[in-house]
PDB file of C-alpha atoms in Angstrom:
ATOM      1  CA  UNK A   1       0.000   0.000   0.000  1.00 49.00           C
ATOM      2  CA  UNK A   2       1.457   3.319  -1.066  1.00 59.00           C
ATOM      3  CA  UNK A   3       1.806   5.982   1.565  1.00 64.00           C
ATOM      4  CA  UNK A   4       0.867   9.583   0.919  1.00 61.00           C
ATOM      5  CA  UNK A   5       3.419  12.382   1.042  1.00 69.00           C
ATOM      6  CA  UNK A   6       4.746  13.124   4.494  1.00 75.00           C
ATOM      7  CA  UNK A   7       4.100  16.395   6.279  1.00 80.00           C
ATOM      8  CA  UNK A   8       7.731  17.337   5.742  1.00 79.00           C
ATOM      9  CA  UNK A   9       7.416  16.978   1.963  1.00 82.00           C
ATOM     10  CA  UNK A  10       4.181  18.956   1.922  1.00 83.00           C
ATOM     11  CA  UNK A  11       5.680  21.692   4.069  1.00 87.00           C
ATOM     12  CA  UNK A  12       8.765  21.857   1.857  1.00 87.00           C
ATOM     13  CA  UNK A  13       6.633  22.165  -1.279  1.00 89.00           C
ATOM     14  CA  UNK A  14       4.450  24.791   0.359  1.00 89.00           C
ATOM     15  CA  UNK A  15       7.411  26.875   1.496  1.00 90.00           C
ATOM     16  CA  UNK A  16       9.040  26.608  -1.923  1.00 90.00           C
ATOM     17  CA  UNK A  17       5.887  27.719  -3.739  1.00 89.00           C
ATOM     18  CA  UNK A  18       5.352  30.543  -1.255  1.00 89.00           C
ATOM     19  CA  UNK A  19       8.928  31.725  -1.722  1.00 90.00           C
ATOM     20  CA  UNK A  20       8.474  31.769  -5.507  1.00 87.00           C
ATOM     21  CA  UNK A  21       4.969  33.111  -5.912  1.00 87.00           C
ATOM     22  CA  UNK A  22       4.061  35.077  -2.794  1.00 89.00           C
ATOM     23  CA  UNK A  23       6.041  38.178  -3.922  1.00 86.00           C
ATOM     24  CA  UNK A  24       4.247  38.040  -7.287  1.00 87.00           C
ATOM     25  CA  UNK A  25       0.853  37.778  -5.576  1.00 87.00           C
ATOM     26  CA  UNK A  26       1.677  40.769  -3.362  1.00 85.00           C
ATOM     27  CA  UNK A  27       2.842  42.787  -6.381  1.00 84.00           C
ATOM     28  CA  UNK A  28      -0.416  42.103  -8.218  1.00 86.00           C
ATOM     29  CA  UNK A  29      -2.497  42.899  -5.136  1.00 85.00           C
ATOM     30  CA  UNK A  30      -0.760  46.235  -4.455  1.00 83.00           C
ATOM     31  CA  UNK A  31      -1.227  47.274  -8.085  1.00 84.00           C
ATOM     32  CA  UNK A  32      -4.932  47.691  -7.250  1.00 85.00           C
ATOM     33  CA  UNK A  33      -4.250  49.883  -4.231  1.00 82.00           C
ATOM     34  CA  UNK A  34      -6.081  53.222  -4.396  1.00 79.00           C
ATOM     35  CA  UNK A  35      -3.348  55.068  -2.503  1.00 77.00           C
ATOM     36  CA  UNK A  36       0.151  55.912  -3.660  1.00 77.00           C
ATOM     37  CA  UNK A  37       1.899  54.226  -0.732  1.00 75.00           C
ATOM     38  CA  UNK A  38       2.595  50.571  -1.413  1.00 70.00           C
ATOM     39  CA  UNK A  39       2.696  49.685   2.272  1.00 72.00           C
ATOM     40  CA  UNK A  40      -0.721  51.109   3.240  1.00 74.00           C
ATOM     41  CA  UNK A  41      -3.891  49.662   1.744  1.00 79.00           C
ATOM     42  CA  UNK A  42      -6.311  52.446   0.856  1.00 79.00           C
ATOM     43  CA  UNK A  43      -8.966  50.499  -0.994  1.00 80.00           C
ATOM     44  CA  UNK A  44      -9.444  48.756  -4.319  1.00 83.00           C
ATOM     45  CA  UNK A  45      -8.955  50.829  -7.462  1.00 81.00           C
ATOM     46  CA  UNK A  46      -7.846  50.487 -11.098  1.00 83.00           C
ATOM     47  CA  UNK A  47      -6.627  54.082 -11.156  1.00 82.00           C
ATOM     48  CA  UNK A  48      -2.991  53.130 -11.724  1.00 83.00           C
ATOM     49  CA  UNK A  49      -3.831  51.074 -14.808  1.00 83.00           C
ATOM     50  CA  UNK A  50      -5.611  54.069 -16.298  1.00 82.00           C
ATOM     51  CA  UNK A  51      -2.632  56.259 -15.378  1.00 81.00           C
ATOM     52  CA  UNK A  52      -0.412  54.127 -17.609  1.00 80.00           C
ATOM     53  CA  UNK A  53      -2.222  55.519 -20.658  1.00 78.00           C
ATOM     54  CA  UNK A  54      -1.021  59.019 -19.749  1.00 79.00           C
ATOM     55  CA  UNK A  55       2.584  57.984 -19.069  1.00 79.00           C
ATOM     56  CA  UNK A  56       4.326  58.662 -22.366  1.00 82.00           C
ATOM     57  CA  UNK A  57       7.724  57.538 -21.079  1.00 82.00           C
ATOM     58  CA  UNK A  58       6.502  54.081 -20.084  1.00 83.00           C
ATOM     59  CA  UNK A  59       4.505  53.641 -23.295  1.00 84.00           C
ATOM     60  CA  UNK A  60       7.485  54.612 -25.441  1.00 87.00           C
ATOM     61  CA  UNK A  61       9.758  52.272 -23.489  1.00 87.00           C
ATOM     62  CA  UNK A  62       7.271  49.419 -23.903  1.00 87.00           C
ATOM     63  CA  UNK A  63       7.062  50.055 -27.654  1.00 89.00           C
ATOM     64  CA  UNK A  64      10.860  50.061 -27.992  1.00 90.00           C
ATOM     65  CA  UNK A  65      11.093  46.859 -25.957  1.00 90.00           C
ATOM     66  CA  UNK A  66       8.483  45.142 -28.114  1.00 90.00           C
ATOM     67  CA  UNK A  67      10.145  46.140 -31.392  1.00 92.00           C
ATOM     68  CA  UNK A  68      13.621  45.170 -30.216  1.00 93.00           C
ATOM     69  CA  UNK A  69      12.322  41.867 -28.854  1.00 91.00           C
ATOM     70  CA  UNK A  70      10.495  40.839 -32.030  1.00 93.00           C
ATOM     71  CA  UNK A  71      13.310  41.873 -34.374  1.00 95.00           C
ATOM     72  CA  UNK A  72      16.184  40.450 -32.314  1.00 94.00           C
ATOM     73  CA  UNK A  73      14.295  37.204 -31.643  1.00 94.00           C
ATOM     74  CA  UNK A  74      13.582  36.781 -35.362  1.00 94.00           C
ATOM     75  CA  UNK A  75      17.211  37.411 -36.329  1.00 95.00           C
ATOM     76  CA  UNK A  76      18.469  35.139 -33.550  1.00 94.00           C
ATOM     77  CA  UNK A  77      16.069  32.390 -34.656  1.00 94.00           C
ATOM     78  CA  UNK A  78      17.317  32.482 -38.249  1.00 93.00           C
ATOM     79  CA  UNK A  79      20.997  32.608 -37.300  1.00 93.00           C
ATOM     80  CA  UNK A  80      20.640  30.134 -34.434  1.00 92.00           C
ATOM     81  CA  UNK A  81      18.806  27.625 -36.632  1.00 91.00           C
ATOM     82  CA  UNK A  82      21.499  27.859 -39.310  1.00 90.00           C
ATOM     83  CA  UNK A  83      24.193  27.460 -36.652  1.00 89.00           C
ATOM     84  CA  UNK A  84      22.462  24.378 -35.256  1.00 89.00           C
ATOM     85  CA  UNK A  85      22.191  22.862 -38.729  1.00 87.00           C
ATOM     86  CA  UNK A  86      25.889  23.508 -39.302  1.00 84.00           C
ATOM     87  CA  UNK A  87      26.862  21.878 -36.004  1.00 84.00           C
ATOM     88  CA  UNK A  88      24.666  18.798 -36.510  1.00 82.00           C
ATOM     89  CA  UNK A  89      24.986  18.268 -40.256  1.00 78.00           C
ATOM     90  CA  UNK A  90      28.436  19.725 -40.881  1.00 71.00           C
ATOM     91  CA  UNK A  91      30.338  16.748 -39.554  1.00 69.00           C
ATOM     92  CA  UNK A  92      33.837  17.097 -38.086  1.00 73.00           C
ATOM     93  CA  UNK A  93      34.871  20.113 -40.119  1.00 72.00           C
ATOM     94  CA  UNK A  94      37.976  22.133 -39.302  1.00 76.00           C
ATOM     95  CA  UNK A  95      37.512  24.656 -36.479  1.00 78.00           C
ATOM     96  CA  UNK A  96      34.238  23.022 -35.423  1.00 77.00           C
ATOM     97  CA  UNK A  97      35.253  23.188 -31.771  1.00 80.00           C
ATOM     98  CA  UNK A  98      36.056  26.888 -32.100  1.00 83.00           C
ATOM     99  CA  UNK A  99      32.765  27.536 -33.876  1.00 81.00           C
ATOM    100  CA  UNK A 100      30.779  25.691 -31.200  1.00 82.00           C
ATOM    101  CA  UNK A 101      32.655  27.554 -28.465  1.00 83.00           C
ATOM    102  CA  UNK A 102      31.838  30.915 -30.030  1.00 83.00           C
ATOM    103  CA  UNK A 103      28.166  29.948 -30.324  1.00 85.00           C
ATOM    104  CA  UNK A 104      27.864  28.748 -26.719  1.00 85.00           C
ATOM    105  CA  UNK A 105      30.042  31.418 -25.098  1.00 85.00           C
ATOM    106  CA  UNK A 106      27.142  33.780 -24.211  1.00 86.00           C
ATOM    107  CA  UNK A 107      25.567  30.955 -22.196  1.00 86.00           C
ATOM    108  CA  UNK A 108      28.291  31.120 -19.564  1.00 86.00           C
ATOM    109  CA  UNK A 109      29.692  34.617 -20.032  1.00 87.00           C
ATOM    110  CA  UNK A 110      28.555  37.242 -17.477  1.00 88.00           C
ATOM    111  CA  UNK A 111      26.239  39.809 -19.013  1.00 88.00           C
ATOM    112  CA  UNK A 112      28.390  42.652 -17.670  1.00 91.00           C
ATOM    113  CA  UNK A 113      31.320  41.424 -19.742  1.00 91.00           C
ATOM    114  CA  UNK A 114      29.131  40.990 -22.814  1.00 91.00           C
ATOM    115  CA  UNK A 115      27.635  44.444 -22.433  1.00 90.00           C
ATOM    116  CA  UNK A 116      31.018  46.105 -21.967  1.00 92.00           C
ATOM    117  CA  UNK A 117      32.599  44.257 -24.893  1.00 92.00           C
ATOM    118  CA  UNK A 118      29.727  45.160 -27.199  1.00 92.00           C
ATOM    119  CA  UNK A 119      29.922  48.778 -26.063  1.00 92.00           C
ATOM    120  CA  UNK A 120      33.638  48.888 -26.878  1.00 92.00           C
ATOM    121  CA  UNK A 121      32.922  47.304 -30.272  1.00 91.00           C
ATOM    122  CA  UNK A 122      30.261  49.860 -31.168  1.00 92.00           C
ATOM    123  CA  UNK A 123      32.495  52.715 -30.029  1.00 91.00           C
ATOM    124  CA  UNK A 124      35.426  51.371 -32.076  1.00 91.00           C
ATOM    125  CA  UNK A 125      33.204  51.125 -35.155  1.00 90.00           C
ATOM    126  CA  UNK A 126      31.860  54.617 -34.588  1.00 89.00           C
ATOM    127  CA  UNK A 127      28.255  53.430 -34.374  1.00 87.00           C
ATOM    128  CA  UNK A 128      25.866  55.654 -32.424  1.00 89.00           C
ATOM    129  CA  UNK A 129      24.147  53.735 -29.668  1.00 88.00           C
ATOM    130  CA  UNK A 130      20.423  53.379 -30.162  1.00 88.00           C
ATOM    131  CA  UNK A 131      17.777  51.006 -31.478  1.00 90.00           C
ATOM    132  CA  UNK A 132      19.985  49.081 -33.906  1.00 92.00           C
ATOM    133  CA  UNK A 133      22.918  48.573 -31.564  1.00 92.00           C
ATOM    134  CA  UNK A 134      20.498  47.336 -28.927  1.00 93.00           C
ATOM    135  CA  UNK A 135      18.919  44.943 -31.435  1.00 93.00           C
ATOM    136  CA  UNK A 136      22.339  43.623 -32.468  1.00 93.00           C
ATOM    137  CA  UNK A 137      23.314  43.113 -28.814  1.00 93.00           C
ATOM    138  CA  UNK A 138      20.142  41.188 -28.005  1.00 94.00           C
ATOM    139  CA  UNK A 139      20.573  39.086 -31.143  1.00 94.00           C
ATOM    140  CA  UNK A 140      24.071  38.185 -29.985  1.00 91.00           C
ATOM    141  CA  UNK A 141      22.779  37.329 -26.521  1.00 91.00           C
ATOM    142  CA  UNK A 142      19.866  35.111 -27.596  1.00 92.00           C
ATOM    143  CA  UNK A 143      21.347  33.390 -30.651  1.00 92.00           C
ATOM    144  CA  UNK A 144      23.047  30.703 -28.574  1.00 91.00           C
ATOM    145  CA  UNK A 145      19.817  29.748 -26.801  1.00 93.00           C
ATOM    146  CA  UNK A 146      18.046  29.202 -30.110  1.00 93.00           C
ATOM    147  CA  UNK A 147      20.973  27.116 -31.370  1.00 91.00           C
ATOM    148  CA  UNK A 148      20.843  24.856 -28.298  1.00 91.00           C
ATOM    149  CA  UNK A 149      17.082  24.264 -28.594  1.00 91.00           C
ATOM    150  CA  UNK A 150      17.118  23.579 -32.343  1.00 91.00           C
ATOM    151  CA  UNK A 151      20.247  21.428 -32.134  1.00 90.00           C
ATOM    152  CA  UNK A 152      18.576  19.172 -29.561  1.00 87.00           C
ATOM    153  CA  UNK A 153      15.723  18.593 -32.022  1.00 87.00           C
ATOM    154  CA  UNK A 154      17.972  18.015 -35.030  1.00 86.00           C
ATOM    155  CA  UNK A 155      19.988  15.335 -33.219  1.00 84.00           C
ATOM    156  CA  UNK A 156      16.874  13.103 -32.995  1.00 82.00           C
ATOM    157  CA  UNK A 157      15.568  13.997 -36.460  1.00 79.00           C
ATOM    158  CA  UNK A 158      15.002  11.057 -38.845  1.00 77.00           C
ATOM    159  CA  UNK A 159      17.242  11.854 -41.799  1.00 77.00           C
ATOM    160  CA  UNK A 160      15.613   9.147 -43.929  1.00 80.00           C
ATOM    161  CA  UNK A 161      12.847  11.652 -44.651  1.00 81.00           C
ATOM    162  CA  UNK A 162      15.366  14.028 -46.195  1.00 77.00           C
ATOM    163  CA  UNK A 163      17.027  11.218 -48.115  1.00 77.00           C
ATOM    164  CA  UNK A 164      13.683  10.131 -49.519  1.00 84.00           C
ATOM    165  CA  UNK A 165      12.919  13.670 -50.679  1.00 81.00           C
ATOM    166  CA  UNK A 166      16.320  13.991 -52.334  1.00 77.00           C
ATOM    167  CA  UNK A 167      15.927  10.599 -54.027  1.00 77.00           C
ATOM    168  CA  UNK A 168      12.753  11.982 -55.609  1.00 79.00           C
ATOM    169  CA  UNK A 169      14.717  14.881 -57.081  1.00 80.00           C
ATOM    170  CA  UNK A 170      14.245  17.532 -54.402  1.00 81.00           C
ATOM    171  CA  UNK A 171      17.291  19.848 -54.123  1.00 81.00           C
ATOM    172  CA  UNK A 172      18.905  20.289 -50.682  1.00 79.00           C
ATOM    173  CA  UNK A 173      17.543  23.796 -50.035  1.00 78.00           C
ATOM    174  CA  UNK A 174      14.017  22.740 -50.918  1.00 83.00           C
ATOM    175  CA  UNK A 175      14.377  19.596 -48.823  1.00 82.00           C
ATOM    176  CA  UNK A 176      15.245  21.737 -45.836  1.00 82.00           C
ATOM    177  CA  UNK A 177      12.301  24.109 -46.386  1.00 81.00           C
ATOM    178  CA  UNK A 178       9.722  21.418 -47.229  1.00 82.00           C
ATOM    179  CA  UNK A 179      10.781  18.508 -45.001  1.00 82.00           C
ATOM    180  CA  UNK A 180      13.227  19.508 -42.283  1.00 82.00           C
ATOM    181  CA  UNK A 181      11.871  22.897 -41.265  1.00 84.00           C
ATOM    182  CA  UNK A 182       8.217  21.784 -40.799  1.00 85.00           C
ATOM    183  CA  UNK A 183       9.366  18.912 -38.590  1.00 84.00           C
ATOM    184  CA  UNK A 184      11.582  21.075 -36.390  1.00 86.00           C
ATOM    185  CA  UNK A 185       9.102  23.982 -36.357  1.00 87.00           C
ATOM    186  CA  UNK A 186       8.105  23.442 -32.681  1.00 86.00           C
ATOM    187  CA  UNK A 187      11.752  23.729 -31.629  1.00 89.00           C
ATOM    188  CA  UNK A 188      12.234  26.815 -33.809  1.00 91.00           C
ATOM    189  CA  UNK A 189       9.112  28.402 -32.300  1.00 89.00           C
ATOM    190  CA  UNK A 190      10.302  27.531 -28.788  1.00 88.00           C
ATOM    191  CA  UNK A 191      13.669  29.107 -29.569  1.00 91.00           C
ATOM    192  CA  UNK A 192      11.969  32.269 -30.814  1.00 92.00           C
ATOM    193  CA  UNK A 193       9.843  32.552 -27.683  1.00 89.00           C
ATOM    194  CA  UNK A 194      12.877  31.994 -25.459  1.00 90.00           C
ATOM    195  CA  UNK A 195      14.839  34.644 -27.370  1.00 92.00           C
ATOM    196  CA  UNK A 196      11.958  37.109 -27.142  1.00 91.00           C
ATOM    197  CA  UNK A 197      11.584  36.515 -23.406  1.00 88.00           C
ATOM    198  CA  UNK A 198      15.299  37.041 -22.788  1.00 90.00           C
ATOM    199  CA  UNK A 199      15.243  40.256 -24.811  1.00 91.00           C
ATOM    200  CA  UNK A 200      12.176  41.470 -22.942  1.00 88.00           C
ATOM    201  CA  UNK A 201      13.828  40.799 -19.588  1.00 86.00           C
ATOM    202  CA  UNK A 202      17.331  42.123 -20.293  1.00 89.00           C
ATOM    203  CA  UNK A 203      18.579  45.096 -18.300  1.00 88.00           C
ATOM    204  CA  UNK A 204      22.371  44.795 -18.048  1.00 91.00           C
ATOM    205  CA  UNK A 205      23.279  44.568 -21.731  1.00 92.00           C
ATOM    206  CA  UNK A 206      20.646  47.140 -22.654  1.00 91.00           C
ATOM    207  CA  UNK A 207      22.192  49.588 -20.198  1.00 90.00           C
ATOM    208  CA  UNK A 208      25.508  49.368 -22.087  1.00 91.00           C
ATOM    209  CA  UNK A 209      24.261  49.317 -25.681  1.00 90.00           C
ATOM    210  CA  UNK A 210      21.168  51.549 -25.703  1.00 88.00           C
ATOM    211  CA  UNK A 211      21.150  55.260 -26.352  1.00 83.00           C
ATOM    212  CA  UNK A 212      18.808  58.236 -26.593  1.00 81.00           C
ATOM    213  CA  UNK A 213      15.393  57.198 -27.835  1.00 78.00           C
ATOM    214  CA  UNK A 214      16.052  53.504 -27.170  1.00 83.00           C
ATOM    215  CA  UNK A 215      15.204  53.158 -23.487  1.00 86.00           C
ATOM    216  CA  UNK A 216      13.676  49.760 -22.792  1.00 89.00           C
ATOM    217  CA  UNK A 217      10.928  48.997 -20.305  1.00 86.00           C
ATOM    218  CA  UNK A 218      13.231  47.235 -17.781  1.00 87.00           C
ATOM    219  CA  UNK A 219      15.531  50.281 -17.857  1.00 88.00           C
ATOM    220  CA  UNK A 220      12.604  52.630 -17.304  1.00 86.00           C
ATOM    221  CA  UNK A 221      11.220  50.527 -14.468  1.00 84.00           C
ATOM    222  CA  UNK A 222      14.627  50.293 -12.799  1.00 85.00           C
ATOM    223  CA  UNK A 223      15.193  54.046 -13.011  1.00 83.00           C
ATOM    224  CA  UNK A 224      11.808  54.745 -11.429  1.00 79.00           C
ATOM    225  CA  UNK A 225      12.152  52.080  -8.733  1.00 79.00           C
ATOM    226  CA  UNK A 226      15.388  53.689  -7.555  1.00 75.00           C
ATOM    227  CA  UNK A 227      13.288  56.707  -6.562  1.00 71.00           C
ATOM    228  CA  UNK A 228      10.681  54.542  -4.822  1.00 71.00           C
ATOM    229  CA  UNK A 229       8.194  51.859  -5.782  1.00 71.00           C
ATOM    230  CA  UNK A 230       4.834  53.208  -6.928  1.00 75.00           C
ATOM    231  CA  UNK A 231       1.578  51.374  -7.680  1.00 78.00           C
ATOM    232  CA  UNK A 232       2.026  52.406 -11.325  1.00 80.00           C
ATOM    233  CA  UNK A 233       5.146  50.251 -11.531  1.00 82.00           C
ATOM    234  CA  UNK A 234       3.215  47.415  -9.912  1.00 83.00           C
ATOM    235  CA  UNK A 235       0.529  47.831 -12.574  1.00 85.00           C
ATOM    236  CA  UNK A 236       3.082  47.595 -15.393  1.00 85.00           C
ATOM    237  CA  UNK A 237       4.589  44.460 -13.885  1.00 85.00           C
ATOM    238  CA  UNK A 238       1.128  42.951 -13.418  1.00 86.00           C
ATOM    239  CA  UNK A 239       0.353  43.488 -17.096  1.00 86.00           C
ATOM    240  CA  UNK A 240       3.618  41.774 -18.014  1.00 84.00           C
ATOM    241  CA  UNK A 241       2.804  38.853 -15.723  1.00 85.00           C
ATOM    242  CA  UNK A 242      -0.634  38.575 -17.307  1.00 84.00           C
ATOM    243  CA  UNK A 243       0.809  38.637 -20.830  1.00 82.00           C
ATOM    244  CA  UNK A 244       3.317  35.900 -19.969  1.00 79.00           C
ATOM    245  CA  UNK A 245       0.618  33.790 -18.293  1.00 83.00           C
ATOM    246  CA  UNK A 246      -1.652  34.110 -21.337  1.00 84.00           C
ATOM    247  CA  UNK A 247       1.209  33.177 -23.655  1.00 77.00           C
ATOM    248  CA  UNK A 248       2.079  30.080 -21.627  1.00 76.00           C
ATOM    249  CA  UNK A 249      -1.592  29.047 -21.455  1.00 82.00           C
ATOM    250  CA  UNK A 250      -2.059  29.539 -25.203  1.00 81.00           C
ATOM    251  CA  UNK A 251       1.071  27.514 -25.946  1.00 73.00           C
ATOM    252  CA  UNK A 252      -0.103  24.720 -23.649  1.00 77.00           C
ATOM    253  CA  UNK A 253      -3.575  24.623 -25.209  1.00 79.00           C
ATOM    254  CA  UNK A 254      -2.077  24.600 -28.694  1.00 73.00           C
ATOM    255  CA  UNK A 255       0.171  21.684 -27.716  1.00 70.00           C
ATOM    256  CA  UNK A 256      -2.782  19.732 -26.329  1.00 74.00           C
ATOM    257  CA  UNK A 257      -4.789  20.440 -29.479  1.00 72.00           C
ATOM    258  CA  UNK A 258      -1.951  19.091 -31.657  1.00 66.00           C
ATOM    259  CA  UNK A 259      -1.746  15.859 -29.679  1.00 66.00           C
ATOM    260  CA  UNK A 260      -5.479  15.284 -30.159  1.00 65.00           C
ATOM    261  CA  UNK A 261      -5.382  15.684 -33.932  1.00 53.00           C
ATOM    262  CA  UNK A 262      -6.039  12.419 -35.828  1.00 53.00           C
ATOM    263  CA  UNK A 263      -3.088  10.901 -37.635  1.00 45.00           C
TER     264      UNK A 263
END
């Protein structure tokens, strides 16, 4: 007869979940506080959500963050997918170890070092810091994550499908677009979402590589929090939490719908 979980296991799980999610719950709750002080409850209100519509600085920062995230994630997905294909299908070519090391370096390199090195590069090239330097920096940061995700899928890919297509006269580039890419599409999509999330969350590298007119939402939030936390900041963070939760739920429902499709 199987025994149920002990009180120690339940308490450990409860404390772990509370440590992870209790601060988020408090943040969401205080975003509906009618007063400005975040330590004194003054009643329920959605005033701070309406105030976001009049905050031009936050809206501009959110728009910059969204554009940089979509563009850098798309570029990182293309380059990371090609890098993964080269690592898996390229065989033991010369300098493969060096190439793999350069691809995976951002995974273990501190973001401060990456941000400083990219800043020195842009200064040496005479490039003004702004939207495009920030996009290039985020592409460099997220490319390796896409390569890791796609490479894991390509390792288990059945190459007999590609061989069958090529035996029927399909050229290699069309084989990749018609056979390989549709089969690895979930991994490519997962890599894009991971790259977009990392770009949305980045603060350190953006602080080094951004410039006038390219202030991201994390930078704006950090600059305002240094002067004191306000319910308006809590409202922005709550909207971000809601967007992430909806995205995760939509992805999960889409995955369940795919598994129920008839073969």
